[in-house]
Coordinates of C-alpha atoms in Angstrom, one line a residue:
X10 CA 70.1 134.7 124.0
X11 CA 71.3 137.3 126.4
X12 CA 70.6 136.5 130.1
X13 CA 69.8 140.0 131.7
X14 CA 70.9 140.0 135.7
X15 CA 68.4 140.2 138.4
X16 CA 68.1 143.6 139.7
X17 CA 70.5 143.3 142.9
X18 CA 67.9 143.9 146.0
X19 CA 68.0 148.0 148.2
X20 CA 70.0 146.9 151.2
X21 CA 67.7 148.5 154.0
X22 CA 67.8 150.1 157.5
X23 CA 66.8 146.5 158.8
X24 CA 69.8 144.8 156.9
X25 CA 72.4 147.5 158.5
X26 CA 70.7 146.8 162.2
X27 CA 71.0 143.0 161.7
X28 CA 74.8 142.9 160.3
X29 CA 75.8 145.9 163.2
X30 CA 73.8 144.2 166.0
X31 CA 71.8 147.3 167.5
X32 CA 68.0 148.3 167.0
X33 CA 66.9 150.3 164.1
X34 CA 66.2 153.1 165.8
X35 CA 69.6 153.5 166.5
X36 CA 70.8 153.2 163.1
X37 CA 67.9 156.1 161.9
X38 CA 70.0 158.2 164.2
X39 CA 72.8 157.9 163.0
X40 CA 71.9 158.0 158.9
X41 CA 70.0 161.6 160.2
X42 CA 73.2 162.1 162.1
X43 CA 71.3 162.7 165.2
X44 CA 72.8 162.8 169.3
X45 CA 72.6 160.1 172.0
X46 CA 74.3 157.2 169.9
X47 CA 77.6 155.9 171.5
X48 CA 80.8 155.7 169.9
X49 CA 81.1 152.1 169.3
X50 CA 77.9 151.7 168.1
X51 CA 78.1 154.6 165.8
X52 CA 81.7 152.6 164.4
X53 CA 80.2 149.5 164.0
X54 CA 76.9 150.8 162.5
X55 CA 79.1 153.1 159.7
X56 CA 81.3 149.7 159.2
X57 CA 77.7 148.1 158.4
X58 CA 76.7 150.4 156.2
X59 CA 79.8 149.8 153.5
X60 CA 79.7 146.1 154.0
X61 CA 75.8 145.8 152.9
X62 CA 75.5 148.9 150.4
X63 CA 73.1 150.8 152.2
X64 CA 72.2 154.3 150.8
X65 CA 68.9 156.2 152.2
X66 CA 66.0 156.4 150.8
X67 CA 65.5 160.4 149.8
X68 CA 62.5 159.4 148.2
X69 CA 60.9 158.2 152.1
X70 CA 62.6 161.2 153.6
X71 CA 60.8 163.4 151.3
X72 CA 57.6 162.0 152.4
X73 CA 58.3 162.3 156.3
X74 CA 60.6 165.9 156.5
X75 CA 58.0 166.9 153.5
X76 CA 61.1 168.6 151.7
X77 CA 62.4 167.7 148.5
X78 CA 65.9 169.0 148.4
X79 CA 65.5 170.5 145.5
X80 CA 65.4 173.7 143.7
X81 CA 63.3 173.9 140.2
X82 CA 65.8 175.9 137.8
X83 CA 62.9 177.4 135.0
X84 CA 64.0 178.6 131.7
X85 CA 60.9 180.2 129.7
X86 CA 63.0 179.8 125.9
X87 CA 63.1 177.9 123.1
X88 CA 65.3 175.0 123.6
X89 CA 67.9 176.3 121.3
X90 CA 68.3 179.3 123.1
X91 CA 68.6 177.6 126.4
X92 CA 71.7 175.8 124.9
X93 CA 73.6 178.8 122.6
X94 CA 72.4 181.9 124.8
X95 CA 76.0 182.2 127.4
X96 CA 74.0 184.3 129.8
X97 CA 71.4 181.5 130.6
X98 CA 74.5 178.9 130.9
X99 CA 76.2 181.3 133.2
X100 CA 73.2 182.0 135.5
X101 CA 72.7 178.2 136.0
X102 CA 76.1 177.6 136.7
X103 CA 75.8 180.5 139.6
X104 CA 72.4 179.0 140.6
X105 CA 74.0 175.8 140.7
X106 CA 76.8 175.9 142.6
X107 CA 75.1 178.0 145.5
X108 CA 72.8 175.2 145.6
X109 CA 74.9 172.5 145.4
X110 CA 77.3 174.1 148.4
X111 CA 73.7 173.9 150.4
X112 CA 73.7 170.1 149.2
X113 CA 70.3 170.6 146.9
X114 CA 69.8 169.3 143.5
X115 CA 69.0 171.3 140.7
X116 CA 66.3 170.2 138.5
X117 CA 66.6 172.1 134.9
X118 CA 62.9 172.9 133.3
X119 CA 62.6 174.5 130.1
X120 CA 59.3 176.0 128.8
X121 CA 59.0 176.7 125.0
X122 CA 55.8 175.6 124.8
X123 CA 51.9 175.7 125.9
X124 CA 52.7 171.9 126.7
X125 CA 56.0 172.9 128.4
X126 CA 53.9 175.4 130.3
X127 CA 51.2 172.7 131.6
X128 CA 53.5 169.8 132.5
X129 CA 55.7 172.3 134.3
X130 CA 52.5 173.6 136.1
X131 CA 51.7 169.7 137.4
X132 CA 55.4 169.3 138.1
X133 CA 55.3 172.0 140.9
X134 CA 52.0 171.0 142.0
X135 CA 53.0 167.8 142.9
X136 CA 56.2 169.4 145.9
X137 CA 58.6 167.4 143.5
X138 CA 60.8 170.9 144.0
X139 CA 61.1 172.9 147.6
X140 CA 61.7 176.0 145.7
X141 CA 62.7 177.4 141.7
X142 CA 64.8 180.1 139.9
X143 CA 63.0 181.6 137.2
X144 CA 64.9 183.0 134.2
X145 CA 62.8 184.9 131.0
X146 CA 59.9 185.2 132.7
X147 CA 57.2 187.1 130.3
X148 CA 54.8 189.7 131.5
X149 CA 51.3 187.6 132.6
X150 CA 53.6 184.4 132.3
X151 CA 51.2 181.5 133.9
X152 CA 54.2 179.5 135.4
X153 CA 54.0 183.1 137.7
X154 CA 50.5 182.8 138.5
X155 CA 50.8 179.0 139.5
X156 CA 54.0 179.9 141.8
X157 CA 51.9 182.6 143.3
X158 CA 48.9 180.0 144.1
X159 CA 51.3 177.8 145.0
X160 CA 53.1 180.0 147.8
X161 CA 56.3 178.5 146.7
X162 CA 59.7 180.2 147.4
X163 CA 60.9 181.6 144.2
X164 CA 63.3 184.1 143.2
X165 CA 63.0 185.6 139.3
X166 CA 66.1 186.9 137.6
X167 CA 64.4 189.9 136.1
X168 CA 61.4 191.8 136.7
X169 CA 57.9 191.1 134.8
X170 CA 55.9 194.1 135.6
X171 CA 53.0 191.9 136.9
X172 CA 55.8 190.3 139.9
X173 CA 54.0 192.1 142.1
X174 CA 55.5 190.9 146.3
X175 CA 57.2 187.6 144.7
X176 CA 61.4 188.1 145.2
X177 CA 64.0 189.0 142.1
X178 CA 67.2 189.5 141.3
X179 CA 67.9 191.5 138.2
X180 CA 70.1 194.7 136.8
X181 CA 68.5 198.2 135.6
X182 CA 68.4 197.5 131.9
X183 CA 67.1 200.8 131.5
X184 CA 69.8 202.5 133.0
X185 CA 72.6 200.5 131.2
X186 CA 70.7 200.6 128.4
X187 CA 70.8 204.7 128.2
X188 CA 74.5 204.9 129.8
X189 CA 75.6 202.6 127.0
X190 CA 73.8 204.8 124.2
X191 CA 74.9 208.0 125.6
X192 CA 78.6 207.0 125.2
X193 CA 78.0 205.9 121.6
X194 CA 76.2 209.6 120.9
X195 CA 80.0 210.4 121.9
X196 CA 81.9 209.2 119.6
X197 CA 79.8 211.4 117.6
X198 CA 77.7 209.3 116.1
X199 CA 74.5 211.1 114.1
X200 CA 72.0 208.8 112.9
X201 CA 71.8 205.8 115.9
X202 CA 69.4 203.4 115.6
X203 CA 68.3 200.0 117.5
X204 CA 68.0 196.5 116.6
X205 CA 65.7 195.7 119.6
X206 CA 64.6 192.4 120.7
X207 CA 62.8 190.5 122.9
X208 CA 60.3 193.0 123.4
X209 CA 58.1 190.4 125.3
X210 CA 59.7 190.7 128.3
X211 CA 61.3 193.1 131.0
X212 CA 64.9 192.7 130.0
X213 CA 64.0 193.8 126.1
X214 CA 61.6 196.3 126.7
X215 CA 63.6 198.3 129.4
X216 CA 66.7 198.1 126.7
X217 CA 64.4 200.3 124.3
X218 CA 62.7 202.5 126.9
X219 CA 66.9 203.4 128.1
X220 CA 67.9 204.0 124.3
X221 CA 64.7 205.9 123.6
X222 CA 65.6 208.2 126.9
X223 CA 69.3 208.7 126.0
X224 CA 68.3 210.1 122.3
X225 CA 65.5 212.3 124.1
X226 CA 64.7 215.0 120.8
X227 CA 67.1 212.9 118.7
X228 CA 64.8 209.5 118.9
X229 CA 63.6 208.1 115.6
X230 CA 61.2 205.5 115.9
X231 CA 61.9 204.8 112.1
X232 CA 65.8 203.3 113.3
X233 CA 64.4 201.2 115.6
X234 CA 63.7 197.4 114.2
X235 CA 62.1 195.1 116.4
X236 CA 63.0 191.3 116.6
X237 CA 61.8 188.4 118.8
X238 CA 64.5 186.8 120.4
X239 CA 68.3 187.6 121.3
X240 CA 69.6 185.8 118.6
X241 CA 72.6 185.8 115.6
X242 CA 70.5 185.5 113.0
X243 CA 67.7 187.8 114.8
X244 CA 70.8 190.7 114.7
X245 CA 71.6 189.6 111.1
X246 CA 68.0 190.0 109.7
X247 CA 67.4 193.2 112.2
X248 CA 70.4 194.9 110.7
X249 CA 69.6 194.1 106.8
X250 CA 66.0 195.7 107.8
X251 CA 67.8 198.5 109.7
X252 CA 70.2 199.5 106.6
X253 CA 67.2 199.2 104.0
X254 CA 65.7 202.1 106.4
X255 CA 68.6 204.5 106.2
X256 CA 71.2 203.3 104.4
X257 CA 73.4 206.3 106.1
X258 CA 73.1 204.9 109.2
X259 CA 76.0 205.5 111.6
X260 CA 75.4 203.9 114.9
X261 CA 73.8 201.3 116.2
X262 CA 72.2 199.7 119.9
X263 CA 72.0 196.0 119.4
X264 CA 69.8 194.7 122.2
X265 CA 72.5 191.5 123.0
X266 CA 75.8 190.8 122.3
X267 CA 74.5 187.7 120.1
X268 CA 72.3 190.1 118.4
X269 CA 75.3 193.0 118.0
X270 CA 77.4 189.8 116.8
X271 CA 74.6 189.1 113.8
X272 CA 74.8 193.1 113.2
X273 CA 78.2 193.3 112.4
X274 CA 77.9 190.3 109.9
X275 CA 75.2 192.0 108.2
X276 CA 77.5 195.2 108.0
X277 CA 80.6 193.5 106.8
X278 CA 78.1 191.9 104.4
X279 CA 76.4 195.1 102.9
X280 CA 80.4 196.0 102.9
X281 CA 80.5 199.0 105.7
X282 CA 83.5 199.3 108.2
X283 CA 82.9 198.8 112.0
X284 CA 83.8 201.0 113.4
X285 CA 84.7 203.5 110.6
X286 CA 81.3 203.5 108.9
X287 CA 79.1 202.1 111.8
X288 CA 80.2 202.4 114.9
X289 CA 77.8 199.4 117.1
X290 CA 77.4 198.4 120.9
X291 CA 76.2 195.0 122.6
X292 CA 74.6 194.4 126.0
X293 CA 75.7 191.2 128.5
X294 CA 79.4 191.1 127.6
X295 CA 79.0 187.7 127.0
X296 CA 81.5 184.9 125.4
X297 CA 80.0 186.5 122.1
X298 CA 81.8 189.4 122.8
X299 CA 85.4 188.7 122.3
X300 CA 84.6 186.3 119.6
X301 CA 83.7 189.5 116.7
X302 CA 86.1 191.2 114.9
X303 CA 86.3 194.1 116.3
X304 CA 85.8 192.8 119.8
X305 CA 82.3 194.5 121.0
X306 CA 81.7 197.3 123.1
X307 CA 79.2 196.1 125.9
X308 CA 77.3 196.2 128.9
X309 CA 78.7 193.6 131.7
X310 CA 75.7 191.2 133.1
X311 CA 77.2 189.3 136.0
X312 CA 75.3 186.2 134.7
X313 CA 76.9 183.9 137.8
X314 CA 76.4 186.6 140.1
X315 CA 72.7 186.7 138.9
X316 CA 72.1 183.0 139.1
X317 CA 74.0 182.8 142.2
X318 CA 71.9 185.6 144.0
X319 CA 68.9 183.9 142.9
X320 CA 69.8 180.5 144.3
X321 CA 70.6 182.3 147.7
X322 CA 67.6 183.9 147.8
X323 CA 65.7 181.1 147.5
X324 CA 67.5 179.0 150.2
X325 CA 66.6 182.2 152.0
X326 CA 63.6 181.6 152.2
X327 CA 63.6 177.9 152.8
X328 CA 65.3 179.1 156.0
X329 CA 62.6 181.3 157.2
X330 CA 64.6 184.0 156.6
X331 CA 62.6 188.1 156.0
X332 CA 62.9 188.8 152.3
X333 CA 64.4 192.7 151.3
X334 CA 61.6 194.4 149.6
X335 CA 62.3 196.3 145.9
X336 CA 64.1 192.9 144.7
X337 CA 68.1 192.9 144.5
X338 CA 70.0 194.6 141.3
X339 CA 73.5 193.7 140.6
X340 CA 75.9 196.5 139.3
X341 CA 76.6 196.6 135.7
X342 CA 79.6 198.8 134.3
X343 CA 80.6 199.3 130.6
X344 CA 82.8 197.6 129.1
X345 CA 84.7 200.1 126.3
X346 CA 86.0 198.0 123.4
X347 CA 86.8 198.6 119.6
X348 CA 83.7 198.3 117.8
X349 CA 82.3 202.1 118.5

């Protein structure tokens, strides 16, 4: 029979007062690092602290400053995603270590579900977070709504059209979107089509709107296949769908670099040359990019920089701090590689 160890008792405020021989109140001073405690007192109270194993209570804290000292990081994707998509890891890691310079915890929250949804709801609702990130939000997203009832200080990365006042941080998809098509129209490719995905939110749909503006005349809907998340195998099944079109198809949009990454399998597959048969462009010049053969042409998303922004903003606003209005949108040059 195994004899399991009593639990080891919380040393306490009391227990550093008794072994450093001054009040309590004096000791709460100097855990909140507060003025008006003398040197020697100040010595023998740390000294007190190490011998007895104090460490404060956050949870009390909490209660009294009524702040958590924490930030809510919210991911609205499957939980898959969450782990293979680089762009999501990136933006944490940015969110993260702006936070954790500003000595707040991050508290990672992924919704892939209507469940997800309501126990992320109650999670907010009970001040367990002073603030969240958002990433993926979709257009009439709930987890909005509640952080719009709730009046807590949030910063999106992205742009659902129904934001309306509440802060983001985001890049114009649209824009990079058409600039990257344009250049593929000048390699002179003919018959450029799209595997578009993640039409469910802001980041997907703008990436169609910018390659339907750079074709203008030249747009056909037909070369346009639609999948739901920015996925390999989503690029892989797009593309297959894509060549069954128009098997003389000559250029191609993929709406991520995972998704471009999924395309050029699919092309190697169906036995066409990239880029001497098909010459195909990414978005996000993510880790997926140098991992094809040829390496991807891409857009850059400054993932950290994104997630970083976002973080800031929100500690912004924890501070009191008058918010920019029109959001905050990172730059986002191409980056010209082999495959186009």
């Amino acid at each position: 029979m195994v004899t399991i160890p009593a639990r080891r008792k919380r040393a306490t405020i009391h227990d550093v007062a008794v072994e450093a021989g001054v009040s309590r109140g004096t000791v709460s001073r100097v855990v909140n690092d507060e003025p008006y405690v003398s040197s020697s007192a100040r010595i023998a109270i740390e000294a007190a602290i190490e011998k007895v194993g104090y460490v404060p209570n956050n949870a009390a804290r909490s209660l009294v400053m009524q702040r958590s000292e924490a930030v809510g990081f919210i991911v609205h994707e499957p939980h898959s995603l969450f782990l293979d998509d680089p762009n999501i890891g990136g933006i944490l890691l940015g969110a993260n270590t702006v936070l954790s310079r500003a000595d707040y915890q991050m508290v990672s929250l992924v919704i892939d579900s209507q469940r997800d949804t309501d126990r992320v709801a109650r999670y907010l609702s009970g001040g367990f977070v002073d603030g969240v990130v958002i990433v993926s939000a979709r257009h009439e997203d709930p987890i909005t709504k509640v952080i719009g009832k709730l009046r807590l200080p949030a910063a999106f990365v992205g742009h659902p059209p129904d934001l309306q006042e509440l802060p983001f941080v985001g890049i114009d998809n649209r824009a990079s979107a058409r600039a990257i098509t344009e250049r593929l129209m000048q390699t002179g490719r003919r018959r450029i089509g799209m595997v578009a995905a993640a039409l469910d939110r802001d980041s997907g749909a703008d990436r169609l709107a910018g390659f339907t503006d750079a074709l203008g005349d030249r747009f056909d809907p037909a070369l346009v296949t639609r999948v739901p998340l920015y996925t390999f195998n989503d690029g892989a099944m797009g593309m297959r769908e894509l060549l069954q079109r128009d098997p003389l198809i000559d250029g191609v949009f993929a709406a991520s670099d995972a998704v471009a990454a999924g395309a050029l399998e699919a092309l190697r597959d169906a036995g066409r040359s990239v880029p001497g048969d098909v010459g195909i462009v990414g978005f996000d010049d993510s880790s997926w990019a140098l991992r094809t053969q040829p390496h991807l042409s891409t857009v850059h998303q400054p993932a950290f920089g994104l997630g970083a922004a976002a973080a800031e903003c929100v500690l912004s606003q924890l501070r009191g701090e008058e918010q920019p209005t029109g959001g905050i949108l990172l730059e986002t040059p191409i980056v010209w590689r082999d495959s186009a």
